[in-house]
PDB file of C-alpha atoms and ligand atoms in Angstrom:
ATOM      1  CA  UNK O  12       0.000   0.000   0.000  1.00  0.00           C
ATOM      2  CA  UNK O  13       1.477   3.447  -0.991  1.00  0.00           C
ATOM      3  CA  UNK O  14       0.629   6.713  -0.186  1.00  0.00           C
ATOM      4  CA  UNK O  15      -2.218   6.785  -1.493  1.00  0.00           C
ATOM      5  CA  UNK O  16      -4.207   4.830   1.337  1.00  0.00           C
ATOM      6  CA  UNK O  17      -4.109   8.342   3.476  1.00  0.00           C
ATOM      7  CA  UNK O  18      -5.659  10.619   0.449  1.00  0.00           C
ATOM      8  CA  UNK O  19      -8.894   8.410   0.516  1.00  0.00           C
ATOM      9  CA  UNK O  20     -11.491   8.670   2.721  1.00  0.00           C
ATOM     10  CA  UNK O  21     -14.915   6.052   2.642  1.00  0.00           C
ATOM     11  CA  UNK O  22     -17.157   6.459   5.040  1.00  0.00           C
ATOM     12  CA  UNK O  23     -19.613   3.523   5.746  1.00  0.00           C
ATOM     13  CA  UNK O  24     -22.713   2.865   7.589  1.00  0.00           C
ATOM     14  CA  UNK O  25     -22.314   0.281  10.332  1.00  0.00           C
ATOM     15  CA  UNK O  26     -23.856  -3.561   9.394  1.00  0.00           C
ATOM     16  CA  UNK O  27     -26.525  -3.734  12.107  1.00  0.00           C
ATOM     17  CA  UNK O  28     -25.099  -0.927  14.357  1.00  0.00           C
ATOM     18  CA  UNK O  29     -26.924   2.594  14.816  1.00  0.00           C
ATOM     19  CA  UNK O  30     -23.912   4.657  15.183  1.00  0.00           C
ATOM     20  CA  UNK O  31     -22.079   5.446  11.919  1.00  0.00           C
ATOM     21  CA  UNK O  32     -18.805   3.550  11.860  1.00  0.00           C
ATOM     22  CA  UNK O  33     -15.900   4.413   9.673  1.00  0.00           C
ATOM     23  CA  UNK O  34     -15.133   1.103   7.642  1.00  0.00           C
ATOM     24  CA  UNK O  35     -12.387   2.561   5.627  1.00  0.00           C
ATOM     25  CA  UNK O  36     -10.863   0.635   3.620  1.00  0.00           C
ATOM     26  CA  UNK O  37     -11.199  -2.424   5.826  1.00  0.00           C
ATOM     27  CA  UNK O  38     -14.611  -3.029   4.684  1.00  0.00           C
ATOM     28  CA  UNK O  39     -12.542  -5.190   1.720  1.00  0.00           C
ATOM     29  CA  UNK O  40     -11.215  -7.895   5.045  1.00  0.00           C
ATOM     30  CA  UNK O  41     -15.524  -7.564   5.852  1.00  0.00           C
ATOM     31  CA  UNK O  42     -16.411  -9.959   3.180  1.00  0.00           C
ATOM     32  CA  UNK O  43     -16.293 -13.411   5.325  1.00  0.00           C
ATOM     33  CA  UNK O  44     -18.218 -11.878   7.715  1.00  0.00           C
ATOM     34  CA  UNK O  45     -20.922  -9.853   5.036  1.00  0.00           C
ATOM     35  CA  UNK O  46     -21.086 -13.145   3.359  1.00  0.00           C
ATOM     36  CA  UNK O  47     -21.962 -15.184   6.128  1.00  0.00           C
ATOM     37  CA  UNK O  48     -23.905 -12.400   7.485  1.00  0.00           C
ATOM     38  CA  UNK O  49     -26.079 -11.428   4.056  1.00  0.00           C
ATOM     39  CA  UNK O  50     -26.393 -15.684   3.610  1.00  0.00           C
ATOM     40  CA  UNK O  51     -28.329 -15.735   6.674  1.00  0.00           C
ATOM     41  CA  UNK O  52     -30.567 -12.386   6.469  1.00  0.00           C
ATOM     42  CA  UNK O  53     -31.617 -14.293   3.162  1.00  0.00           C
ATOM     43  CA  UNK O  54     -32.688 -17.579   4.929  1.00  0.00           C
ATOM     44  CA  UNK O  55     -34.564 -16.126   7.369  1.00  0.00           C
ATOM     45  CA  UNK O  56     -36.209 -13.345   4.991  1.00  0.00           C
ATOM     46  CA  UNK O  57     -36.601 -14.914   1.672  1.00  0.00           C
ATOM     47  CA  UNK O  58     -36.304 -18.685   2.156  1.00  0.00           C
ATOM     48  CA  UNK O  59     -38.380 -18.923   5.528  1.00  0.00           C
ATOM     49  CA  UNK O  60     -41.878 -20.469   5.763  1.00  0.00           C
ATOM     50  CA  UNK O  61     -44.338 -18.444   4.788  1.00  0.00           C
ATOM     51  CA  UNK O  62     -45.887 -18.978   8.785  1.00  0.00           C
ATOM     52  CA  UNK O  63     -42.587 -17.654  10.219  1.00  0.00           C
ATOM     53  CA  UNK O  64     -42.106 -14.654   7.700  1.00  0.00           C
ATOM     54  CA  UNK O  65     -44.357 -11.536   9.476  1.00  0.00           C
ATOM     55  CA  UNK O  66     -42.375 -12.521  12.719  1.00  0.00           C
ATOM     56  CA  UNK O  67     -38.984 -12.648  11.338  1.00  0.00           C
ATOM     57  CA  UNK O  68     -40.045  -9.082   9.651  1.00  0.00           C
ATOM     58  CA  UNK O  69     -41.234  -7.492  12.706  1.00  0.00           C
ATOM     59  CA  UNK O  70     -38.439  -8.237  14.426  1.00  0.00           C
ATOM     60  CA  UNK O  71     -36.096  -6.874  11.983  1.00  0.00           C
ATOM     61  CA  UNK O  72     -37.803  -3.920  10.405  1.00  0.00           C
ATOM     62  CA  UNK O  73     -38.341  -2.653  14.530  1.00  0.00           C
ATOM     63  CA  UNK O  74     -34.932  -2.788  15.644  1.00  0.00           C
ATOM     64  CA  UNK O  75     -33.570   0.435  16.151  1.00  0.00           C
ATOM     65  CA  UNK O  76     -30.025  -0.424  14.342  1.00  0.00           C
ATOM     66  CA  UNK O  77     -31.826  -1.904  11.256  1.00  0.00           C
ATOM     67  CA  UNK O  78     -31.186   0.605   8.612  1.00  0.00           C
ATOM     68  CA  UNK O  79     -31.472   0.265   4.871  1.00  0.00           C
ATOM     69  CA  UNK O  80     -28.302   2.133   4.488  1.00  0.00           C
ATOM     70  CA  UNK O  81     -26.592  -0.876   6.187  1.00  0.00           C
ATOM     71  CA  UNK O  82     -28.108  -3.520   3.329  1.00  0.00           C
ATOM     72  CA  UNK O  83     -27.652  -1.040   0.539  1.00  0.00           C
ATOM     73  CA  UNK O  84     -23.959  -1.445   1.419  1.00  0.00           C
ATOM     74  CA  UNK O  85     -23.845  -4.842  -0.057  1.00  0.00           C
ATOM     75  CA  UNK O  86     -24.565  -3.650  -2.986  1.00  0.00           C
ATOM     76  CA  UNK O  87     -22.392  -0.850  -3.597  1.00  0.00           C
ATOM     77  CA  UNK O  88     -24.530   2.219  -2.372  1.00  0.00           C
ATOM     78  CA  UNK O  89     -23.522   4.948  -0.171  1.00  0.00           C
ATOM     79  CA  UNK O  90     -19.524   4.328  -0.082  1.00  0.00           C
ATOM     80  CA  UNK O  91     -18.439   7.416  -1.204  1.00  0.00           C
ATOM     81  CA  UNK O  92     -14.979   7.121  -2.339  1.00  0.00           C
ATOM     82  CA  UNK O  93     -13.460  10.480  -2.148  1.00  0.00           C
ATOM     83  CA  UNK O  94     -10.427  11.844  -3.588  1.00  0.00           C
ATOM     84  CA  UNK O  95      -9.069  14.673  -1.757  1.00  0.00           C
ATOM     85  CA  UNK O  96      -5.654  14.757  -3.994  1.00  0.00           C
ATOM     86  CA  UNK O  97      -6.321  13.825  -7.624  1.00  0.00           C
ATOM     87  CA  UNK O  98      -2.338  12.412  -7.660  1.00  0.00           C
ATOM     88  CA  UNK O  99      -1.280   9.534  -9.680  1.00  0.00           C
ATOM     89  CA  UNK O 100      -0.884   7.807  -6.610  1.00  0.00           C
ATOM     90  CA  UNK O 101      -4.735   7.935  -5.884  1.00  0.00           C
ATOM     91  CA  UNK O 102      -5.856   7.127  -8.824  1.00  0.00           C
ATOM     92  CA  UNK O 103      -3.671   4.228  -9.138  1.00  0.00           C
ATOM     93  CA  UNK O 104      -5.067   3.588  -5.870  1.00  0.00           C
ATOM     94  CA  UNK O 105      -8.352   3.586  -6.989  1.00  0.00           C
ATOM     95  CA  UNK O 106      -7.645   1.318 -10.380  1.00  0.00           C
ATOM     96  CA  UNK O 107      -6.619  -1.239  -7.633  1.00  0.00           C
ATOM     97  CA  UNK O 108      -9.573  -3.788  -7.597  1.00  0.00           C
ATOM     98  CA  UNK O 109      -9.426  -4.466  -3.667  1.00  0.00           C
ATOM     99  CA  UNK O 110      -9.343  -0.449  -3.239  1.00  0.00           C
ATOM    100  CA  UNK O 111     -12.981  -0.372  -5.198  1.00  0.00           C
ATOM    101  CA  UNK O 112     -16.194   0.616  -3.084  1.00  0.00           C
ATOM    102  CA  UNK O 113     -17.700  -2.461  -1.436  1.00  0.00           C
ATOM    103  CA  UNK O 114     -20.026  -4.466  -3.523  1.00  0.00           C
ATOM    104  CA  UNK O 115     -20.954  -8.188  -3.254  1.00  0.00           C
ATOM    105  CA  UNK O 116     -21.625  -7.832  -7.280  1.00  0.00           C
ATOM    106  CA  UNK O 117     -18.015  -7.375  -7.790  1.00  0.00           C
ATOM    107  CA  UNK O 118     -17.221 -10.849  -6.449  1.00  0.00           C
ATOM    108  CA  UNK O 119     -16.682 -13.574  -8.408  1.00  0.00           C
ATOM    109  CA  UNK O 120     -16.785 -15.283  -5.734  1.00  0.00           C
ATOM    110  CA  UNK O 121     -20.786 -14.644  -5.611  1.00  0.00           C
ATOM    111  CA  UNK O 122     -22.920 -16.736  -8.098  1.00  0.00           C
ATOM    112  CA  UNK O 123     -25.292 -15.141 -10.532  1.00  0.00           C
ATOM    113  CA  UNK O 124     -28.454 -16.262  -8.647  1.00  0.00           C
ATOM    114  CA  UNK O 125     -26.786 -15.143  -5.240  1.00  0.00           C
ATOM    115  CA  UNK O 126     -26.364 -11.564  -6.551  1.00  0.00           C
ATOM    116  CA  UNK O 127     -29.780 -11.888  -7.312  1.00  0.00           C
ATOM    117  CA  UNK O 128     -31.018 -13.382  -4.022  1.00  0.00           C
ATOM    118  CA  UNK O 129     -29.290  -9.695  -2.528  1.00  0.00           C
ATOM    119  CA  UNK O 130     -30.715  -7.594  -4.491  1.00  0.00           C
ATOM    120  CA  UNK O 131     -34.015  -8.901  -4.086  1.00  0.00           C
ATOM    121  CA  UNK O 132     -33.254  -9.060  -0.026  1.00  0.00           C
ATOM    122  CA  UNK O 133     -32.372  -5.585  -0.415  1.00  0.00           C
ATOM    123  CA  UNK O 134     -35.551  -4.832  -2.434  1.00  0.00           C
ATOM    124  CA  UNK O 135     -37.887  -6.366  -0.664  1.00  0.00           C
ATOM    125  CA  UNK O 136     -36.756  -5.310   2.994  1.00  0.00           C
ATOM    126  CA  UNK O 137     -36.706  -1.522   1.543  1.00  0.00           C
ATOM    127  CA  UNK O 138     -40.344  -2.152   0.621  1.00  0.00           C
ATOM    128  CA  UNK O 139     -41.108  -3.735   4.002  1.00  0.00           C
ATOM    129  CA  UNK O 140     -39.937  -1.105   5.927  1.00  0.00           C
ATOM    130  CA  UNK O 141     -41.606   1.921   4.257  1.00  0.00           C
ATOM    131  CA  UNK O 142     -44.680   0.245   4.731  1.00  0.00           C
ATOM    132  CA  UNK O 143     -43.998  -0.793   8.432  1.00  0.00           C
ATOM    133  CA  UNK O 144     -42.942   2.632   9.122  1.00  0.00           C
ATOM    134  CA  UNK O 145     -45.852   4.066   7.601  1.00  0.00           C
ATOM    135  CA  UNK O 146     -48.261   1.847   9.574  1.00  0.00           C
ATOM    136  CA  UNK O 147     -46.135   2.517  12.623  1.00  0.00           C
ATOM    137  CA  UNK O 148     -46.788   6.587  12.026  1.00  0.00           C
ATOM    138  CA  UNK O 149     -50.714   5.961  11.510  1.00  0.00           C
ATOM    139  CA  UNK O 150     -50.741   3.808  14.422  1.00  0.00           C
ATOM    140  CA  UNK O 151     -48.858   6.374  16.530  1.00  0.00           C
ATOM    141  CA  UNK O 152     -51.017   9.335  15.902  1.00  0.00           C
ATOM    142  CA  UNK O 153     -54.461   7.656  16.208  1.00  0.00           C
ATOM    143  CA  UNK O 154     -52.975   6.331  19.689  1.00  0.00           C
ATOM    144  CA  UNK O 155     -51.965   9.901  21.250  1.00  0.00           C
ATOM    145  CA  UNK O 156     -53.694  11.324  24.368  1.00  0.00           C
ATOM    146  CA  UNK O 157     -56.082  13.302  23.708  1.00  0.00           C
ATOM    147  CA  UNK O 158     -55.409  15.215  26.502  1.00  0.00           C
ATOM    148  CA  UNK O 159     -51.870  16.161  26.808  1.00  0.00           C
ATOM    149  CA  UNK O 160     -50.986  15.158  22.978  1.00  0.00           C
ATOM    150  CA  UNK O 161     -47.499  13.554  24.378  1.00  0.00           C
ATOM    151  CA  UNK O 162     -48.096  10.149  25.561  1.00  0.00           C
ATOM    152  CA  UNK O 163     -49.736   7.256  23.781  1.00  0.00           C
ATOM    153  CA  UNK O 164     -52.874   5.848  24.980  1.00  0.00           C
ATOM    154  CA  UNK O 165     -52.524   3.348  27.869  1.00  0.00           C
ATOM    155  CA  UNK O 166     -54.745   3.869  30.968  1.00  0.00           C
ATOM    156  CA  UNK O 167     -58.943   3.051  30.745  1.00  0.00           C
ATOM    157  CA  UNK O 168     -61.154   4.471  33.070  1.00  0.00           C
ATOM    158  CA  UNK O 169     -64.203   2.373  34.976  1.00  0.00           C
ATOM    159  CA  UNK O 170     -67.227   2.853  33.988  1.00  0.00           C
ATOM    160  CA  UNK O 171     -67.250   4.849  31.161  1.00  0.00           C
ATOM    161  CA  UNK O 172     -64.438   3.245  29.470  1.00  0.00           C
ATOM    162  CA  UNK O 173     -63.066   6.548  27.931  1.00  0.00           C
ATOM    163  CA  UNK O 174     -58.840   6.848  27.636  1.00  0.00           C
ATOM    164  CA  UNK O 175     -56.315   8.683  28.444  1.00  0.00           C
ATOM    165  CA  UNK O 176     -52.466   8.198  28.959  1.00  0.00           C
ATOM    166  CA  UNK O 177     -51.165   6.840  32.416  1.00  0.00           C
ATOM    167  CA  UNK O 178     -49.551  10.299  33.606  1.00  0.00           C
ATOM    168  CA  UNK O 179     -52.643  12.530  32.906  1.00  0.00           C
ATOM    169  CA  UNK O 180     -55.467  10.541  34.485  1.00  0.00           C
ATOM    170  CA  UNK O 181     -52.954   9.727  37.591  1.00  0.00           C
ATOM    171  CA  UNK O 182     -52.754  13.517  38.017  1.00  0.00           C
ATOM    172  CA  UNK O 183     -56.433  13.741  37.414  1.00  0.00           C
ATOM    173  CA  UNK O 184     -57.136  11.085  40.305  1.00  0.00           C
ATOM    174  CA  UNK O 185     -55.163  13.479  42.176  1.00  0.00           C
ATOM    175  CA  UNK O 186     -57.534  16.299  42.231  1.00  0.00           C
ATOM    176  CA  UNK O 187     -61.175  15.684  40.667  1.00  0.00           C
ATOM    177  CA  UNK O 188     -60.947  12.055  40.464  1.00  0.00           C
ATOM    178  CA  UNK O 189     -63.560  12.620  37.487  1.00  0.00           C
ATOM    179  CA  UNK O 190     -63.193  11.722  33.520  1.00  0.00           C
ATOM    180  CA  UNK O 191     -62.259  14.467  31.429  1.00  0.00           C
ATOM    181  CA  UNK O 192     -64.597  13.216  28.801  1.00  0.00           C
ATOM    182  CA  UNK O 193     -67.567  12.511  30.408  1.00  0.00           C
ATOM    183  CA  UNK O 194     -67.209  13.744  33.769  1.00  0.00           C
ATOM    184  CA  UNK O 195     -68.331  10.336  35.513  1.00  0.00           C
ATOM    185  CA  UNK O 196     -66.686   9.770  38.646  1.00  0.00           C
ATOM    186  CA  UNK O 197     -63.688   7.386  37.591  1.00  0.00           C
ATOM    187  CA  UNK O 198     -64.000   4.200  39.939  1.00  0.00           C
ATOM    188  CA  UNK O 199     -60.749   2.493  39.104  1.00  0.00           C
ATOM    189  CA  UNK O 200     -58.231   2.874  35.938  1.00  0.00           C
ATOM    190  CA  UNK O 201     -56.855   0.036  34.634  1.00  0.00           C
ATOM    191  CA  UNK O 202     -54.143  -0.506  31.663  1.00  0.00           C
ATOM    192  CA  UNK O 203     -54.312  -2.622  28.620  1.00  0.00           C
ATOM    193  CA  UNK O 204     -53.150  -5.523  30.344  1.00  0.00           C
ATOM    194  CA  UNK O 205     -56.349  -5.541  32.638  1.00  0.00           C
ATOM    195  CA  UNK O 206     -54.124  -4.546  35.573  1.00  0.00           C
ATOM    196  CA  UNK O 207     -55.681  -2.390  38.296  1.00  0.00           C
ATOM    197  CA  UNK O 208     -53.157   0.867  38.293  1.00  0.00           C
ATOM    198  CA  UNK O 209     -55.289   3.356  40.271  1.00  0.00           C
ATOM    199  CA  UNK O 210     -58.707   3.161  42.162  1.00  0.00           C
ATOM    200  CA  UNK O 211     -60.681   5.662  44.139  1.00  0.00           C
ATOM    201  CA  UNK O 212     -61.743   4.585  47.484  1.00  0.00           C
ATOM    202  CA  UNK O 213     -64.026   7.364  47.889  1.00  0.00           C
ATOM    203  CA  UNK O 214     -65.702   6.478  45.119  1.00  0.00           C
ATOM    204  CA  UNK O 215     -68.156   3.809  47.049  1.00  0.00           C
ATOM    205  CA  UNK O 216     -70.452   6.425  48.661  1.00  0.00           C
ATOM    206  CA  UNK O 217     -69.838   9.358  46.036  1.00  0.00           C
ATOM    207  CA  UNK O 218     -71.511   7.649  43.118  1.00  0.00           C
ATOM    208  CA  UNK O 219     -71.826   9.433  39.950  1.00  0.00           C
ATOM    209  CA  UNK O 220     -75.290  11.195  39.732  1.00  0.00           C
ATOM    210  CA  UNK O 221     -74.643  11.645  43.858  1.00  0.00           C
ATOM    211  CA  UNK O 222     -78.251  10.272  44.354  1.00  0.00           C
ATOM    212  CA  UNK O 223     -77.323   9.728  48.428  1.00  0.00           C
ATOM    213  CA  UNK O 224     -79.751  10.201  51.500  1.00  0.00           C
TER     214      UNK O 224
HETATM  215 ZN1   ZN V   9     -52.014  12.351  28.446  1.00  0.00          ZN
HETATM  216 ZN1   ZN V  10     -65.762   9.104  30.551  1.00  0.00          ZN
END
């Protein structure tokens, strides 16, 4: 390696990792590892059972460190090779086959029909997660508290069975102890797991229309 090696810089998204990692030119040593790697993510996305599939998705497509960036990678995308001194040296650099940008397509090494079982992993996950993230986003803003428009959903009041998040009905019990919607006096809250979070003693002989001799 000559001189050139300093004048290039590639920066690379991390393979399953949220925080951006500078491959360099290391990412050419990666290839054991992306092979074994990419051979799996293709099991377990493409080749899987049809039953297992939606699982397998869900857990990929919500992990915080699964980016498309990352999968693009195999393919080439987002390694941008800069030359900061347009020497011979560089450019010889860059002629160099193992000094070329990351791509499993560049392998001869890789089959025809394993290029193609990437790309369509890449394809298909890309589609897959716009439309999870979309349904995430519609899910999110039906699910908001209507109250303090911060917190999702997660508390339901007895009897009327109106909503609210956790924090704003636990400061409610607080003071009026009544629901914001309907103005019922809340007997007990519980969460969406059925579980009991807050109850209002006082609300035996206080009972909503306060019919009481
Ligand atoms: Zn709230
Ligand atoms: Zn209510």
């Amino acid at each position: 390696m000559g001189q050139g090696k300093q004048e290039l810089v590639i920066p690379v998204p991390g393979i399953f990792s949220s925080r951006e990692t500078d491959w360099g030119l290391e990412s050419v040593s990666h290839y054991p590892i992306l092979a074994v790697t990419t051979g799996i993510l293709i099991q377990l996305v493409i080749k899987t059972d049809k039953n297992s599939q939606p699982r397998i998705l869900k857990c990929l497509l919500s992990d915080p460190g699964f980016q498309m960036s990352s999968l693009e990678f195999l393919l080439g995308k987002h390694q941008d090779v800069k030359v900061v001194e347009d020497t011979k040296a560089s450019k010889d650099f860059l002629a160099d086959k193992k000094n070329k940008p990351f791509s499993f397509l560049n392998y001869e090494e890789v089959n025809d029909e394993e290029k193609e079982n990437i790309k369509t992993l890449v394809a298909y996950l890309d589609e897959q997660k716009k439309e999870f993230t979309q349904q995430t986003e519609e899910i999110k803003e039906e699910d908001l508290c209507t109250i303090c428009y911060a917190n999702q959903i997660s508390a339901i009041f007895a009897p009327c069975g109106h909503q609210s998040c956790k924090s704003c009905i636990r400061q409610q019990m607080m003071s009026k102890k009544e629901c914001f919607f309907c103005k019922v006096v809340v007997t007990s809250v519980k969460d969406f797991q059925g579980q009991v979070i807050l109850t209002n003693p006082g609300a035996g002989n206080k009972l909503p229309h306060g019919h009481k001799h």
